[in-house]
């Protein structure tokens, strides 16, 4: 091969290489273009994926926080229109006990009979004259966790004063029932009875700090009761009368209460 022919082929080869280089620059491989072109970086340009603060984001966060606080918030205090507390409700007495400083002999003998028992039940309702009324008297159970006031020991209805936190009743004639040592019901009549208690929770499902004051009439002194010491009478346990009008014995009780269904039977 002569020098002139060699030079001619060399020049042609250089032109081919040059043309291939231009093509390579104009048509970069897709993989490289994907990594360098900002148009393909959706995360940097898409509003949904942006990490920059969103002017509306704080509002949404606050709303979520408010919702969380609302779910843990204290229930709205009960009021005159609160459905739970304005419905007819009943509570049977728990932790009931005669005040030993007022009637020591009665308290010593009878309080053990009240352990685990419910010596009376309080029912609150609106009567036909739209007056809040209460009845606090001994009850029996019908076997379905429902209490009723027996006709042979019917207690009187009494006017009721209610607030958002407690209630009290006017005086009435009622009954307290005890299960004595012979497992016999002993019905203790009381007159001039008043009761008061504080609602133990927002929805009036329980009572606390209850107080009952009354007079056991002298006529009930002959009521027989069997204690751990044997058979005796209420009059013997009570001693000398302490109330003149009505004549009898002044008594006081403390109690708590738990919601219970009360039948109109």
Short mmCIF file of C-alpha atoms in Angstrom, two decimals:
data_model
loop_
_atom_site.label_atom_id
_atom_site.label_comp_id
_atom_site.label_asym_id
_atom_site.label_seq_id
_atom_site.Cartn_x
_atom_site.Cartn_y
_atom_site.Cartn_z
CA UNK A 1 0.00 0.00 0.00
CA UNK A 2 1.42 3.42 -1.00
CA UNK A 3 1.63 6.41 1.29
CA UNK A 4 -1.12 8.26 -0.51
CA UNK A 5 -3.57 5.36 -0.22
CA UNK A 6 -2.75 4.94 3.50
CA UNK A 7 -3.38 8.63 4.17
CA UNK A 8 -6.70 8.51 2.30
CA UNK A 9 -7.98 5.56 4.42
CA UNK A 10 -6.76 7.20 7.63
CA UNK A 11 -8.68 10.41 6.83
CA UNK A 12 -11.84 8.42 6.05
CA UNK A 13 -11.50 6.50 9.34
CA UNK A 14 -11.14 9.76 11.27
CA UNK A 15 -14.31 11.15 9.67
CA UNK A 16 -16.28 8.01 10.67
CA UNK A 17 -15.05 8.22 14.28
CA UNK A 18 -15.93 11.92 14.43
CA UNK A 19 -19.46 11.28 13.14
CA UNK A 20 -20.03 8.48 15.67
CA UNK A 21 -18.92 10.82 18.46
CA UNK A 22 -21.46 13.46 17.43
CA UNK A 23 -24.25 10.87 17.42
CA UNK A 24 -23.27 9.67 20.87
CA UNK A 25 -23.47 13.20 22.28
CA UNK A 26 -26.91 13.83 20.79
CA UNK A 27 -28.47 10.51 21.92
CA UNK A 28 -27.41 9.82 25.52
CA UNK A 29 -28.52 6.41 26.96
CA UNK A 30 -31.90 6.55 28.76
CA UNK A 31 -30.37 5.45 32.06
CA UNK A 32 -28.10 8.44 32.22
CA UNK A 33 -30.79 10.85 31.11
CA UNK A 34 -33.12 9.59 33.89
CA UNK A 35 -30.49 10.36 36.52
CA UNK A 36 -29.60 13.84 35.31
CA UNK A 37 -32.76 15.37 33.93
CA UNK A 38 -34.80 17.36 36.54
CA UNK A 39 -37.95 16.68 34.50
CA UNK A 40 -37.88 13.05 35.59
CA UNK A 41 -37.47 13.87 39.33
CA UNK A 42 -41.14 13.70 40.26
CA UNK A 43 -40.36 13.85 43.96
CA UNK A 44 -38.81 17.29 43.60
CA UNK A 45 -41.63 18.85 41.57
CA UNK A 46 -44.83 17.03 42.58
CA UNK A 47 -46.88 18.96 45.19
CA UNK A 48 -48.03 15.68 46.75
CA UNK A 49 -44.46 14.54 47.43
CA UNK A 50 -43.03 17.91 48.42
CA UNK A 51 -41.38 18.12 51.83
CA UNK A 52 -41.79 21.92 51.98
CA UNK A 53 -44.23 23.17 54.64
CA UNK A 54 -47.80 23.33 53.36
CA UNK A 55 -49.71 26.46 54.43
CA UNK A 56 -52.73 24.26 55.20
CA UNK A 57 -50.80 21.52 56.99
CA UNK A 58 -50.81 23.27 60.38
CA UNK A 59 -54.59 23.59 60.28
CA UNK A 60 -54.99 19.87 59.65
CA UNK A 61 -52.55 19.04 62.41
CA UNK A 62 -54.39 21.29 64.86
CA UNK A 63 -57.71 19.72 63.91
CA UNK A 64 -56.34 16.25 64.52
CA UNK A 65 -54.90 17.39 67.86
CA UNK A 66 -58.22 18.95 68.84
CA UNK A 67 -60.01 15.72 67.97
CA UNK A 68 -57.57 13.75 70.11
CA UNK A 69 -58.09 16.13 73.02
CA UNK A 70 -61.86 15.92 72.63
CA UNK A 71 -61.80 12.14 72.86
CA UNK A 72 -59.98 12.34 76.20
CA UNK A 73 -61.91 15.31 77.51
CA UNK A 74 -63.89 15.22 80.73
CA UNK A 75 -67.58 14.53 79.99
CA UNK A 76 -69.78 17.60 79.94
CA UNK A 77 -71.07 18.23 83.47
CA UNK A 78 -74.65 17.18 83.97
CA UNK A 79 -77.33 19.81 83.95
CA UNK A 80 -81.07 20.18 84.10
CA UNK A 81 -81.47 18.74 80.61
CA UNK A 82 -78.94 15.95 80.88
CA UNK A 83 -80.73 12.84 79.65
CA UNK A 84 -78.88 10.40 81.91
CA UNK A 85 -79.56 12.29 85.14
CA UNK A 86 -83.02 13.52 84.22
CA UNK A 87 -84.30 10.03 83.56
CA UNK A 88 -86.02 8.04 86.29
CA UNK A 89 -83.22 6.51 88.35
CA UNK A 90 -82.92 4.15 91.29
CA UNK A 91 -80.03 3.36 93.63
CA UNK A 92 -79.86 0.72 96.31
CA UNK A 93 -77.89 1.51 99.44
CA UNK A 94 -74.42 0.01 99.82
CA UNK A 95 -72.03 0.21 102.79
CA UNK A 96 -74.99 1.22 104.95
CA UNK A 97 -74.55 1.52 108.70
CA UNK A 98 -76.32 3.04 111.68
CA UNK A 99 -74.29 5.81 113.33
CA UNK A 100 -72.86 4.23 116.48
CA UNK A 101 -72.51 7.63 118.14
CA UNK A 102 -76.30 8.07 117.94
CA UNK A 103 -77.58 4.53 118.63
CA UNK A 104 -74.64 2.42 119.85
CA UNK A 105 -76.67 -0.67 120.83
CA UNK A 106 -78.59 -0.77 117.53
CA UNK A 107 -75.46 -0.17 115.49
CA UNK A 108 -73.49 -2.92 117.22
CA UNK A 109 -76.23 -5.51 116.72
CA UNK A 110 -77.64 -4.58 113.31
CA UNK A 111 -74.76 -3.14 111.24
CA UNK A 112 -73.25 -6.63 110.68
CA UNK A 113 -76.60 -7.60 109.11
CA UNK A 114 -76.14 -4.87 106.46
CA UNK A 115 -72.81 -6.21 105.16
CA UNK A 116 -73.34 -7.14 101.51
CA UNK A 117 -77.03 -6.21 101.78
CA UNK A 118 -79.14 -3.25 100.63
CA UNK A 119 -81.39 -2.07 103.49
CA UNK A 120 -83.28 0.42 101.33
CA UNK A 121 -83.55 1.68 97.76
CA UNK A 122 -83.98 5.27 96.58
CA UNK A 123 -86.07 5.93 93.49
CA UNK A 124 -86.21 9.38 91.86
CA UNK A 125 -88.79 10.38 89.28
CA UNK A 126 -91.05 13.20 88.09
CA UNK A 127 -94.60 12.77 89.36
CA UNK A 128 -97.85 13.61 87.57
CA UNK A 129 -97.53 17.23 88.75
CA UNK A 130 -94.07 17.46 87.15
CA UNK A 131 -92.42 17.62 90.59
CA UNK A 132 -89.22 15.69 91.26
CA UNK A 133 -90.10 13.02 93.79
CA UNK A 134 -88.15 10.40 95.73
CA UNK A 135 -88.95 7.27 97.64
CA UNK A 136 -86.38 5.82 100.02
CA UNK A 137 -87.64 2.58 101.47
CA UNK A 138 -86.91 -1.11 101.80
CA UNK A 139 -87.34 -3.18 98.66
CA UNK A 140 -87.41 -6.77 97.49
CA UNK A 141 -85.90 -8.18 94.33
CA UNK A 142 -87.95 -9.87 91.61
CA UNK A 143 -84.99 -12.03 90.60
CA UNK A 144 -84.03 -9.95 87.57
CA UNK A 145 -81.77 -7.41 89.25
CA UNK A 146 -84.89 -5.27 89.63
CA UNK A 147 -86.20 -3.93 92.92
CA UNK A 148 -89.79 -3.19 93.92
CA UNK A 149 -91.46 -1.73 97.00
CA UNK A 150 -93.73 -4.40 98.53
CA UNK A 151 -97.32 -3.28 99.04
CA UNK A 152 -97.34 -4.41 102.67
CA UNK A 153 -94.41 -2.11 103.47
CA UNK A 154 -95.15 0.77 101.13
CA UNK A 155 -93.18 3.93 101.75
CA UNK A 156 -94.31 7.49 101.18
CA UNK A 157 -93.18 9.61 98.26
CA UNK A 158 -91.37 12.79 99.27
CA UNK A 159 -90.46 15.98 97.46
CA UNK A 160 -86.93 16.02 96.12
CA UNK A 161 -84.45 18.87 95.76
CA UNK A 162 -81.84 18.29 93.04
CA UNK A 163 -78.70 20.09 91.93
CA UNK A 164 -76.03 19.17 89.43
CA UNK A 165 -74.01 17.40 92.13
CA UNK A 166 -76.38 16.13 94.81
CA UNK A 167 -79.94 15.79 96.06
CA UNK A 168 -81.96 15.79 99.26
CA UNK A 169 -85.49 14.72 100.16
CA UNK A 170 -88.21 15.99 102.44
CA UNK A 171 -89.42 13.89 105.34
CA UNK A 172 -91.52 10.81 104.85
CA UNK A 173 -92.50 7.48 106.39
CA UNK A 174 -90.43 4.59 105.08
CA UNK A 175 -88.96 1.21 105.95
CA UNK A 176 -85.46 -0.21 106.43
CA UNK A 177 -85.05 -3.95 105.97
CA UNK A 178 -82.43 -6.15 107.63
CA UNK A 179 -81.73 -9.88 107.31
CA UNK A 180 -81.25 -11.01 110.89
CA UNK A 181 -79.19 -13.89 112.30
CA UNK A 182 -82.04 -16.33 111.58
CA UNK A 183 -82.08 -15.24 107.89
CA UNK A 184 -85.45 -13.58 108.44
CA UNK A 185 -86.44 -10.20 106.97
CA UNK A 186 -86.90 -7.62 109.69
CA UNK A 187 -88.75 -4.48 108.54
CA UNK A 188 -87.90 -1.44 110.64
CA UNK A 189 -90.33 1.44 110.26
CA UNK A 190 -88.94 4.97 110.29
CA UNK A 191 -90.77 8.30 110.17
CA UNK A 192 -89.67 11.89 109.61
CA UNK A 193 -87.03 10.44 107.31
CA UNK A 194 -84.80 12.63 105.16
CA UNK A 195 -82.03 11.49 102.85
CA UNK A 196 -79.26 13.24 100.97
CA UNK A 197 -76.37 12.09 98.82
CA UNK A 198 -73.82 13.27 96.30
CA UNK A 199 -73.76 11.86 92.78
CA UNK A 200 -70.67 9.69 92.55
CA UNK A 201 -70.11 10.19 88.82
CA UNK A 202 -71.05 12.46 85.94
CA UNK A 203 -73.98 10.35 84.81
CA UNK A 204 -75.54 9.76 88.26
CA UNK A 205 -74.95 6.00 88.18
CA UNK A 206 -73.70 5.93 91.77
CA UNK A 207 -74.07 7.80 95.05
CA UNK A 208 -71.55 8.67 97.71
CA UNK A 209 -71.59 10.36 101.13
CA UNK A 210 -75.23 9.47 101.72
CA UNK A 211 -76.94 10.42 104.99
CA UNK A 212 -80.29 9.29 106.34
CA UNK A 213 -81.88 10.71 109.45
CA UNK A 214 -85.19 9.51 110.88
CA UNK A 215 -87.12 8.49 113.94
CA UNK A 216 -88.02 4.91 114.77
CA UNK A 217 -91.49 5.35 116.30
CA UNK A 218 -92.17 3.99 119.76
CA UNK A 219 -94.71 1.58 118.23
CA UNK A 220 -91.85 -0.20 116.42
CA UNK A 221 -90.02 -0.89 119.68
CA UNK A 222 -91.64 -4.31 120.00
CA UNK A 223 -90.30 -5.51 116.63
CA UNK A 224 -88.48 -8.82 117.17
CA UNK A 225 -84.99 -9.35 115.79
CA UNK A 226 -82.48 -12.19 116.16
CA UNK A 227 -78.92 -10.99 116.72
CA UNK A 228 -75.70 -12.91 117.32
CA UNK A 229 -76.59 -12.72 121.02
CA UNK A 230 -80.08 -14.18 120.56
CA UNK A 231 -83.63 -12.92 120.15
CA UNK A 232 -84.40 -9.40 121.32
CA UNK A 233 -86.44 -6.35 120.30
CA UNK A 234 -85.59 -3.03 118.70
CA UNK A 235 -86.70 -1.24 121.87
CA UNK A 236 -84.23 -3.24 123.95
CA UNK A 237 -81.38 -2.42 121.57
CA UNK A 238 -82.33 1.27 121.47
CA UNK A 239 -82.88 1.91 125.19
CA UNK A 240 -84.62 5.06 126.38
CA UNK A 241 -86.50 7.07 123.77
CA UNK A 242 -84.68 10.11 122.41
CA UNK A 243 -87.38 11.81 120.35
CA UNK A 244 -90.46 13.51 121.75
CA UNK A 245 -92.28 14.44 118.56
CA UNK A 246 -92.83 11.94 117.19
CA UNK A 247 -92.08 9.84 120.25
CA UNK A 248 -89.44 7.23 119.61
CA UNK A 249 -85.73 7.01 118.86
CA UNK A 250 -83.70 9.33 116.66
CA UNK A 251 -81.42 7.36 114.30
CA UNK A 252 -78.87 8.26 111.66
CA UNK A 253 -77.31 6.20 108.88
CA UNK A 254 -74.53 6.65 106.37
CA UNK A 255 -74.50 4.96 102.98
CA UNK A 256 -73.29 4.93 99.40
CA UNK A 257 -75.38 3.81 96.46
CA UNK A 258 -75.29 1.94 93.17
CA UNK A 259 -77.72 2.27 90.28
CA UNK A 260 -80.39 -0.44 90.15
CA UNK A 261 -83.60 -0.92 88.18
CA UNK A 262 -86.74 -0.23 90.17
CA UNK A 263 -90.10 -1.65 89.15
CA UNK A 264 -93.40 0.17 89.59
CA UNK A 265 -94.90 -3.06 90.97
#
